[in-house]
Tab-separated table of C-alpha atoms in Angstrom:
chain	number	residue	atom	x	y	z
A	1	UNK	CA	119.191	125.828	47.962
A	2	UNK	CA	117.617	129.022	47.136
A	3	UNK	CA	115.515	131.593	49.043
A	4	UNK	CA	111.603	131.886	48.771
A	5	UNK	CA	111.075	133.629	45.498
A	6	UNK	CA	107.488	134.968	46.257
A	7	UNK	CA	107.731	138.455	47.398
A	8	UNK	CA	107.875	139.209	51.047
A	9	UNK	CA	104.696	140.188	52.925
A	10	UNK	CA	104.954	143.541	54.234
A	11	UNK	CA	102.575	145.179	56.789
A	12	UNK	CA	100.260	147.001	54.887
A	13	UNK	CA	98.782	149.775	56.869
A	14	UNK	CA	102.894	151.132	56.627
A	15	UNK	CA	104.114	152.600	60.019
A	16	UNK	CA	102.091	150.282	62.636
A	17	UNK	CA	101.247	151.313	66.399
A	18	UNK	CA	102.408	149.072	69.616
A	19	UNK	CA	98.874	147.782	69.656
A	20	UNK	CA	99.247	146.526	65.894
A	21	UNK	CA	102.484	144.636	65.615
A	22	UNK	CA	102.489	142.774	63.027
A	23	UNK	CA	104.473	139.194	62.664
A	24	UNK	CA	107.175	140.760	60.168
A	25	UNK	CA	109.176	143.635	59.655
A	26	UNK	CA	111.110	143.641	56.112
A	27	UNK	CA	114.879	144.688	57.225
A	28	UNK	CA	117.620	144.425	54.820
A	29	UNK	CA	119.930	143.628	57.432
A	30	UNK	CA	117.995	140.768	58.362
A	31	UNK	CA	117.381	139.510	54.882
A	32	UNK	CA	120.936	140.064	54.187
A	33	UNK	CA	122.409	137.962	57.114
A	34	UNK	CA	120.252	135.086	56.619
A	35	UNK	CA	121.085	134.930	52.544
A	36	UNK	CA	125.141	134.759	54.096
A	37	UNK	CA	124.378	132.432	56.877
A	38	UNK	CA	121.377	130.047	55.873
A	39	UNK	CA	123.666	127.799	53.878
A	40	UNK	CA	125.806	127.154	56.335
A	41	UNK	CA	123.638	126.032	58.391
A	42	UNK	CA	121.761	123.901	56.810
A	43	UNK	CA	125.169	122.507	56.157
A	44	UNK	CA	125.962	121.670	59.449
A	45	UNK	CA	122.797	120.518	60.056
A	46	UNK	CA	122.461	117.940	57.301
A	47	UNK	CA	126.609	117.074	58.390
A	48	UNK	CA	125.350	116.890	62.373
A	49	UNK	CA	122.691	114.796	61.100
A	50	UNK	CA	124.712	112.892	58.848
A	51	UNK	CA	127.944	112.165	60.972
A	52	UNK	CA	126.330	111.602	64.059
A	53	UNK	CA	127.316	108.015	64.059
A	54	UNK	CA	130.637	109.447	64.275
A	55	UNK	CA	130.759	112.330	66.384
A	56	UNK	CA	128.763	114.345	68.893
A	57	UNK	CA	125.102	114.737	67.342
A	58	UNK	CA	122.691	112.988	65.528
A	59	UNK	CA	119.467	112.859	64.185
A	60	UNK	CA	117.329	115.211	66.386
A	61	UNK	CA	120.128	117.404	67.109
A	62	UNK	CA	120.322	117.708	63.206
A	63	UNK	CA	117.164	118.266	62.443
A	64	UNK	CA	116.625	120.693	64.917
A	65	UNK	CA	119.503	122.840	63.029
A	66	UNK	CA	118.021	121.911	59.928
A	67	UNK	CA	114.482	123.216	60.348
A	68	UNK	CA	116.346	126.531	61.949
A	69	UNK	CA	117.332	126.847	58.057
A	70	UNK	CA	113.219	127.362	57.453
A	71	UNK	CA	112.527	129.007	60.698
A	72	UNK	CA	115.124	131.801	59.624
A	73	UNK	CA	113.967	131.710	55.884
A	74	UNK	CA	110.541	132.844	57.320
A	75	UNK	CA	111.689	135.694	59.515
A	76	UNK	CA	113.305	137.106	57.248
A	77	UNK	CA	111.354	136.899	54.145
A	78	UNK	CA	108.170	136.599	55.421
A	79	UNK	CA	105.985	133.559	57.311
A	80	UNK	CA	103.535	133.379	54.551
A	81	UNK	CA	105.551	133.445	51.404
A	82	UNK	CA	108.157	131.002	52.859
A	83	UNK	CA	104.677	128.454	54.033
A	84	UNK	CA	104.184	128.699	50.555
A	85	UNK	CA	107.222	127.858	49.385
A	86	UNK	CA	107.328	124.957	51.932
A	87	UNK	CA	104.291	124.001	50.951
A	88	UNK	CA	102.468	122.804	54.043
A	89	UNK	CA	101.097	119.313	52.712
A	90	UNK	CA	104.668	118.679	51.346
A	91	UNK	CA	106.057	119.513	55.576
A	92	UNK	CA	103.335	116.356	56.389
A	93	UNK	CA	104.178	113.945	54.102
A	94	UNK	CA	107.884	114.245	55.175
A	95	UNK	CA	107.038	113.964	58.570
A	96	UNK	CA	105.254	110.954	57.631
A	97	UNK	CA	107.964	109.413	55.522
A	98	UNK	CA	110.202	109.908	58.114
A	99	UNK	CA	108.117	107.949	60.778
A	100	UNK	CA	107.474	104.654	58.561
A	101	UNK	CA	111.492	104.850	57.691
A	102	UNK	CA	111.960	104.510	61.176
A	103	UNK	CA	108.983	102.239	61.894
A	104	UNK	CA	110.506	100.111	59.455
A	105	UNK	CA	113.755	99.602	60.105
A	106	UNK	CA	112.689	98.487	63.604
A	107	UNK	CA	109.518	96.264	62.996
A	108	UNK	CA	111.575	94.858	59.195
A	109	UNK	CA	114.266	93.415	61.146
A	110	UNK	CA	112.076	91.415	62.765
A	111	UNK	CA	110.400	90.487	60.063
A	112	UNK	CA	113.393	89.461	58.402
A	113	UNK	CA	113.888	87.376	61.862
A	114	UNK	CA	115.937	89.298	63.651
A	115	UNK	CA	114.922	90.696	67.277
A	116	UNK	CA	113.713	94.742	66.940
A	117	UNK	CA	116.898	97.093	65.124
A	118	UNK	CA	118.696	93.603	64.706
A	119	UNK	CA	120.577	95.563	61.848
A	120	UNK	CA	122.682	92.218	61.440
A	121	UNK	CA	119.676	90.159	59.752
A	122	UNK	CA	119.277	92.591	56.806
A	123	UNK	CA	121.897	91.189	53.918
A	124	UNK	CA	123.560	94.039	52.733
A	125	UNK	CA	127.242	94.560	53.854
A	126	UNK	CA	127.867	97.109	57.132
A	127	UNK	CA	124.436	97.292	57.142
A	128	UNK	CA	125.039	97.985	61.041
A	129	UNK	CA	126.198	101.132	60.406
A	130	UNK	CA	124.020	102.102	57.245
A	131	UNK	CA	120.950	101.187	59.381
A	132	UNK	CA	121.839	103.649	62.390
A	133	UNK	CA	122.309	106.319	59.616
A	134	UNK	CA	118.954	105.598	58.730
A	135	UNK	CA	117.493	105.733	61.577
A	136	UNK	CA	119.235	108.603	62.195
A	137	UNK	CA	117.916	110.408	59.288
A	138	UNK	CA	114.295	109.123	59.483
A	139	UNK	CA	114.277	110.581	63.564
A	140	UNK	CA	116.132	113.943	61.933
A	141	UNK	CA	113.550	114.109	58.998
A	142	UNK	CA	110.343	113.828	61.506
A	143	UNK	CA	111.761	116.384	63.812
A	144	UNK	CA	112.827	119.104	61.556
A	145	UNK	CA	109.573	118.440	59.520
A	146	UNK	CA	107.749	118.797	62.825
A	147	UNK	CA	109.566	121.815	64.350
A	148	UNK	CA	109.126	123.666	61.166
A	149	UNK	CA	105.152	122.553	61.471
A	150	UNK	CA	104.840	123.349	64.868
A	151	UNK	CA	106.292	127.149	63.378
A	152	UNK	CA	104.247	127.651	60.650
A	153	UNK	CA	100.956	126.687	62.762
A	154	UNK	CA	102.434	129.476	65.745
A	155	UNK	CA	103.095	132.083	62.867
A	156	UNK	CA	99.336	131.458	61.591
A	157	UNK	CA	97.357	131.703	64.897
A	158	UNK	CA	99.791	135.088	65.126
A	159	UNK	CA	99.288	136.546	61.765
A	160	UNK	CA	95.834	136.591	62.286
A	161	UNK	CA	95.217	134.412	59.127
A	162	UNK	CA	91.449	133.289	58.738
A	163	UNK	CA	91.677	131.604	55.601
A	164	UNK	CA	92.329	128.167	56.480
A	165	UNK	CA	89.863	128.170	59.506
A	166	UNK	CA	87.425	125.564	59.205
A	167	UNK	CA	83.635	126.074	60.368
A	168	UNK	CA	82.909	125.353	64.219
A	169	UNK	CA	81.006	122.330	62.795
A	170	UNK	CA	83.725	120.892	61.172
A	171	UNK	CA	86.110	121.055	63.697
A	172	UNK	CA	83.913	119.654	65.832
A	173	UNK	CA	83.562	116.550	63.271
A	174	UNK	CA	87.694	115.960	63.918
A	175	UNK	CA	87.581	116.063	67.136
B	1	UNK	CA	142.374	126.510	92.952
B	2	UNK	CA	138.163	126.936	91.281
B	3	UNK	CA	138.138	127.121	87.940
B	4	UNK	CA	136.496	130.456	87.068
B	5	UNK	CA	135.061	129.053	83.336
B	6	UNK	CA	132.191	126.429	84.879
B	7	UNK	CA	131.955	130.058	87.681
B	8	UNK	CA	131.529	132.605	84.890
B	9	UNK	CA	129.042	130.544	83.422
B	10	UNK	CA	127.256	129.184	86.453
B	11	UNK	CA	127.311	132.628	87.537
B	12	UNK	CA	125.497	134.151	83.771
B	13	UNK	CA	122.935	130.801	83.745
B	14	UNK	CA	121.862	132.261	87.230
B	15	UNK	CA	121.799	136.437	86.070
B	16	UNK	CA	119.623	135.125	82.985
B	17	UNK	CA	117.385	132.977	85.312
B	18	UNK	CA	117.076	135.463	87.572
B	19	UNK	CA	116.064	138.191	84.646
B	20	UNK	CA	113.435	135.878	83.268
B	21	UNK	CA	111.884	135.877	85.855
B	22	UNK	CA	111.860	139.765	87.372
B	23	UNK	CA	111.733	141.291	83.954
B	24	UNK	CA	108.879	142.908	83.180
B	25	UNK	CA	108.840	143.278	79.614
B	26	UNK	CA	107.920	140.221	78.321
B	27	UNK	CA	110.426	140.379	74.944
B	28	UNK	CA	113.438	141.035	77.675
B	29	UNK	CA	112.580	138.028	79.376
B	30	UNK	CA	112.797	135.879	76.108
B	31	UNK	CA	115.993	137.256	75.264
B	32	UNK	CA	117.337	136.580	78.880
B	33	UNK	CA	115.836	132.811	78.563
B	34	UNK	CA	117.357	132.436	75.029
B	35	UNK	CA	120.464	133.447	76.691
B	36	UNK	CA	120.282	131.185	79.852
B	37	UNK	CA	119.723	128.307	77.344
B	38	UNK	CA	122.985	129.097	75.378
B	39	UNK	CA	125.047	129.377	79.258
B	40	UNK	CA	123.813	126.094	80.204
B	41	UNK	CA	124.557	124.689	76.386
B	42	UNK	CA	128.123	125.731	77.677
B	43	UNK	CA	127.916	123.784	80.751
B	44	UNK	CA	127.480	120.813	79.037
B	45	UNK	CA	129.651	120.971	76.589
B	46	UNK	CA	132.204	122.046	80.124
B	47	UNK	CA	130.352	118.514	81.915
B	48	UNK	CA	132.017	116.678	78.161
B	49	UNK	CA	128.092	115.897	76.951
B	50	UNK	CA	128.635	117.657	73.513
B	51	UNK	CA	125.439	115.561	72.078
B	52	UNK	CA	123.299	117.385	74.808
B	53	UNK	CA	124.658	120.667	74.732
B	54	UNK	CA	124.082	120.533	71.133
B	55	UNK	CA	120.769	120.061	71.945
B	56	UNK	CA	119.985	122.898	74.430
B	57	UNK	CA	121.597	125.083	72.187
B	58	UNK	CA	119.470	124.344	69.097
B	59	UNK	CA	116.059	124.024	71.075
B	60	UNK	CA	116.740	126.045	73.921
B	61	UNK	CA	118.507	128.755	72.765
B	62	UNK	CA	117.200	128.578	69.214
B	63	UNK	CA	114.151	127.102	68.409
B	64	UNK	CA	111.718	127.833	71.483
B	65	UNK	CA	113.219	131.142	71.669
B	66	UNK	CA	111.783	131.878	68.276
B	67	UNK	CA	108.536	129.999	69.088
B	68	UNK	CA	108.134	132.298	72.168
B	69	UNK	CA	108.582	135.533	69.991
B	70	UNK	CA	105.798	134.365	66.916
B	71	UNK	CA	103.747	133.694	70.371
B	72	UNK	CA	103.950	136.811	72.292
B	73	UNK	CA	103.174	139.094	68.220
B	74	UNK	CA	99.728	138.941	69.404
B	75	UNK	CA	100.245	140.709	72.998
B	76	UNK	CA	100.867	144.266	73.532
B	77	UNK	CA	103.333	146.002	75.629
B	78	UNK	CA	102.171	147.155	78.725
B	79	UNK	CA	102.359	151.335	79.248
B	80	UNK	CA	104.768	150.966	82.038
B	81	UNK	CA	108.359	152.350	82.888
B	82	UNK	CA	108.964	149.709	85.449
B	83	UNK	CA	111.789	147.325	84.651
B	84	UNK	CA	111.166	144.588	86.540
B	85	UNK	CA	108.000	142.825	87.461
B	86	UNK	CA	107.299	143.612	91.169
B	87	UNK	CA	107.354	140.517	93.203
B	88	UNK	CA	104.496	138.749	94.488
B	89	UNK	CA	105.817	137.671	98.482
B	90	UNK	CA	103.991	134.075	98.281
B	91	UNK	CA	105.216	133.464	94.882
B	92	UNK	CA	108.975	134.338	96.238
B	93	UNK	CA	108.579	131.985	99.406
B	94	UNK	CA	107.160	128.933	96.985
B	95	UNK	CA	109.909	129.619	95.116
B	96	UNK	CA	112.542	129.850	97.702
B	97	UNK	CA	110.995	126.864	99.034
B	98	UNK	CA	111.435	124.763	96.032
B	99	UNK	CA	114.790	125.549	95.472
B	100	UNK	CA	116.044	125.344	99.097
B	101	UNK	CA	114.484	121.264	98.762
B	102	UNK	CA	116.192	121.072	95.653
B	103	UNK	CA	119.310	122.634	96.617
B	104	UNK	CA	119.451	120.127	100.108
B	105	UNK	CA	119.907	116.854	97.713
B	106	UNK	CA	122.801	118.559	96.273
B	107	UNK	CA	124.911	116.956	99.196
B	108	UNK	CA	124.090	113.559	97.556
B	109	UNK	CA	125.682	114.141	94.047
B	110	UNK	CA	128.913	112.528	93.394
B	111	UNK	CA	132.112	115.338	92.309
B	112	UNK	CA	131.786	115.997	88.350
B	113	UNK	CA	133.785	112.978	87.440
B	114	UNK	CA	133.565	110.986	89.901
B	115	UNK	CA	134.803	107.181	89.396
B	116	UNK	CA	132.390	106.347	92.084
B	117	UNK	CA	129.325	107.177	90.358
B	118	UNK	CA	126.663	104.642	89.720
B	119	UNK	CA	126.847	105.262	85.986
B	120	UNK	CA	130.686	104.772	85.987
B	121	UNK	CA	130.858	101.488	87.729
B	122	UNK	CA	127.726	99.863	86.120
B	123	UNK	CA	128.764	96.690	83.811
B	124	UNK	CA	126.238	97.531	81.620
B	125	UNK	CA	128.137	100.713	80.604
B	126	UNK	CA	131.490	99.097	80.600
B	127	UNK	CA	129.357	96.680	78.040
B	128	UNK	CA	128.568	99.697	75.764
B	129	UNK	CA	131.813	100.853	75.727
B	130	UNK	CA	133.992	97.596	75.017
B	131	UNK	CA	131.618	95.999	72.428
B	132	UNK	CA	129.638	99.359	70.979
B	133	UNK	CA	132.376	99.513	68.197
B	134	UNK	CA	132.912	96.146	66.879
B	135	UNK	CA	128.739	95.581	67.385
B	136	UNK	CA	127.470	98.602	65.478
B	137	UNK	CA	130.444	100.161	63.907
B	138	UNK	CA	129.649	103.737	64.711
B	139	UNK	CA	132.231	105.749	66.922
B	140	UNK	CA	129.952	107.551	68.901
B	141	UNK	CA	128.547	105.738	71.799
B	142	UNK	CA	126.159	107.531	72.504
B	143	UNK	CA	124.437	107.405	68.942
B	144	UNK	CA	125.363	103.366	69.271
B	145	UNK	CA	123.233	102.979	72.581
B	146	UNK	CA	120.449	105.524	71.237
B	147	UNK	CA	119.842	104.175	68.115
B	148	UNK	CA	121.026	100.305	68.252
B	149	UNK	CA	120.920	99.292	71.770
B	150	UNK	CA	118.102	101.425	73.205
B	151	UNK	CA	116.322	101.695	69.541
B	152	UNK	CA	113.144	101.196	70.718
B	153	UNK	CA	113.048	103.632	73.484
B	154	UNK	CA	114.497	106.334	70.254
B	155	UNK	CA	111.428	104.829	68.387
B	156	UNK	CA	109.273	106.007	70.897
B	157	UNK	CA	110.433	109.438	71.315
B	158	UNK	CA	110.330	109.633	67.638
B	159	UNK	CA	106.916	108.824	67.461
B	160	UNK	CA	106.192	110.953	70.425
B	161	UNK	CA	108.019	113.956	68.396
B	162	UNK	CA	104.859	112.943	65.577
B	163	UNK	CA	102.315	112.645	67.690
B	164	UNK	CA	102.808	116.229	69.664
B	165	UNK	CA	102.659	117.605	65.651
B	166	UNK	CA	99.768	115.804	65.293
B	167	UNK	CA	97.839	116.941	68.353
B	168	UNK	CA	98.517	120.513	67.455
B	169	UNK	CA	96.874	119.774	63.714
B	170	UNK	CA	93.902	118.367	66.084
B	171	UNK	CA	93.867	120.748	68.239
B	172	UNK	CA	94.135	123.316	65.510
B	173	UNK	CA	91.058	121.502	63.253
B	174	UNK	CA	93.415	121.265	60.110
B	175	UNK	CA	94.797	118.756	57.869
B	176	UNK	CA	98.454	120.466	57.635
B	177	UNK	CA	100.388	122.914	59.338
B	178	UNK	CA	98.905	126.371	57.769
């Protein structure tokens, strides 16, 4: 995988007061430690996810560790350019791939006849196993999609970012 | 003979507990939560529930830690040399209170590892455990009873997972997380 390419966003009144702390602070050691580390753990993350049929874990441990990867991508190179990079409509439509994967699975077994996650009914062979994986995955996908979400919207309310404010009216309209 | 591991770390869960809550600079306190999260990680992994400890450790000690620091950028530091918070005497005595109720069912719990325990002797458990391999073919049991035999329960906390990132886009009057 590689790093956010965009540069990082540094404070730009320099040398900031107490009273003006700003989200992030550009630190080589910082920058440097999470280039070293990052892979590995979105290694283990994607192998916690993966092999938690197996062994200790699964899919919301895993992707958990696997939306740490994007949490530490953004302190150290910046909340903004790493959003970007994300690319926050890209963050929902994984989360929302990840909940019909899962709604699937459950409600297709029974349309296939089966009683809810009757992985048996589906005709593909060990399809007990390769189902759990699924699910696995689909649970891992929606909560690393959602932790990094729940991040980015934080880091925004923090950075003091007005640009993607709606109007009171609007807001008003969701609601 | 005790065991001094499960002391040690019984013994740093309740230091980093303790500075949560009497430090007065709010960054400390993080740090000293983040750090209470990775000592009770320990105990689980100590109490053999590697699944949940795996869990603390990447929300507790990691995740929320990290939340809590993008939340407290907007506050400032209060001009203060005091270390620790002074203590507010009916705040102390609700919170002695609570524990002292909590701490007098503590008589009740089985010994870690007990064969006694409810869980232990339940047929439904010795179910999971004869028939978890040969019915869903994963080792783990506990990812066989979470994702095949209690699926729809996981289904809902899935979907509960969603729906919390969806209030906060609500809440927040946007259409993604910006």
């Amino acid at each position: 995988m590689s790093t956010p390419e965009s540069e990082p966003v540094t404070s730009e009144d320099g040398d900031t007061g107490d009273s003006d702390r700003t989200l992030y602070v550009e630190s080589p050691i910082i920058m440097g430690t999470v280039r070293v580390v990052a892979p590995f753990v979105f290694t283990f993350g994607l192998f916690i996810m993966f092999h938690g049929a197996d062994s200790a874990g699964g899919g919301f441990q895993g992707g958990v560790i696997v939306s740490t990867v994007i949490l530490m991508l953004a302190v150290a190179f910046g909340v903004e350019s790493t959003r970007d990079w994300v690319t926050p409509e890209r963050l929902v439509a994984i989360v929302g791939v990840g909940v019909s994967v899962v709604l699937l699975l459950g409600i297709g077994t029974v349309a296939l006849g089966g009683s809810f996650l009757e992985y048996d009914v589906v005709p593909i062979d060990h399809f007990n196993k390769y189902g759990i994986e699924l699910f696995e995955i689909g649970i891992g996908v929606i909560v690393s999609g959602i932790v990094a979400g729940l991040f980015f919207g934080l880091a925004a309310g923090a950075s003091g970012d007005q640009r993607n404010d709606r109007d009171a009216d609007e807001r008003e309209g969701l609601l | 003979m005790i065991d001094p591991v499960p002391v040690a770390l019984l013994a740093l869960v309740l230091a980093c507990a303790l500075a949560t809550a009497v430090l007065r600079d709010v960054l400390a306190a993080i740090i000293a939560f983040a750090a209470y999260s990775l000592g009770i990680a320990m105990i689980w992994v100590l109490l053999e529930a590697p699944d949940v400890g795996l869990t603390e450790a990447a929300v507790g000690a990691g995740v929320t830690t990290i939340l809590f620091l993008v939340t407290i950028t907007k506050t400032v530091r209060p001009p203060s040399e005091a270390i620790f918070e002074s203590l507010d005497p009916k705040g102390l005595l609700v919170a002695v209170l609570i524990a002292g109720v909590l701490a007098s069912t503590l008589g009740a719990l089985p010994p870690v590892g007990s064969a006694e325990t409810p869980v232990a002797q339940s047929e439904v458990t010795d179910y999971y455990l004869d028939n978890a391999y040969e019915q869903t073919e994963v080792k783990n049991a506990v990812t066989a009873v979470l994702a095949a035999y209690r699926g729809f329960d996981t289904m809902g906390e899935a979907v509960v997972v969603f729906a919390a990132g969806v209030g906060l886009l609500v809440v927040l009057g946007r259409e993604v997380f910006a």
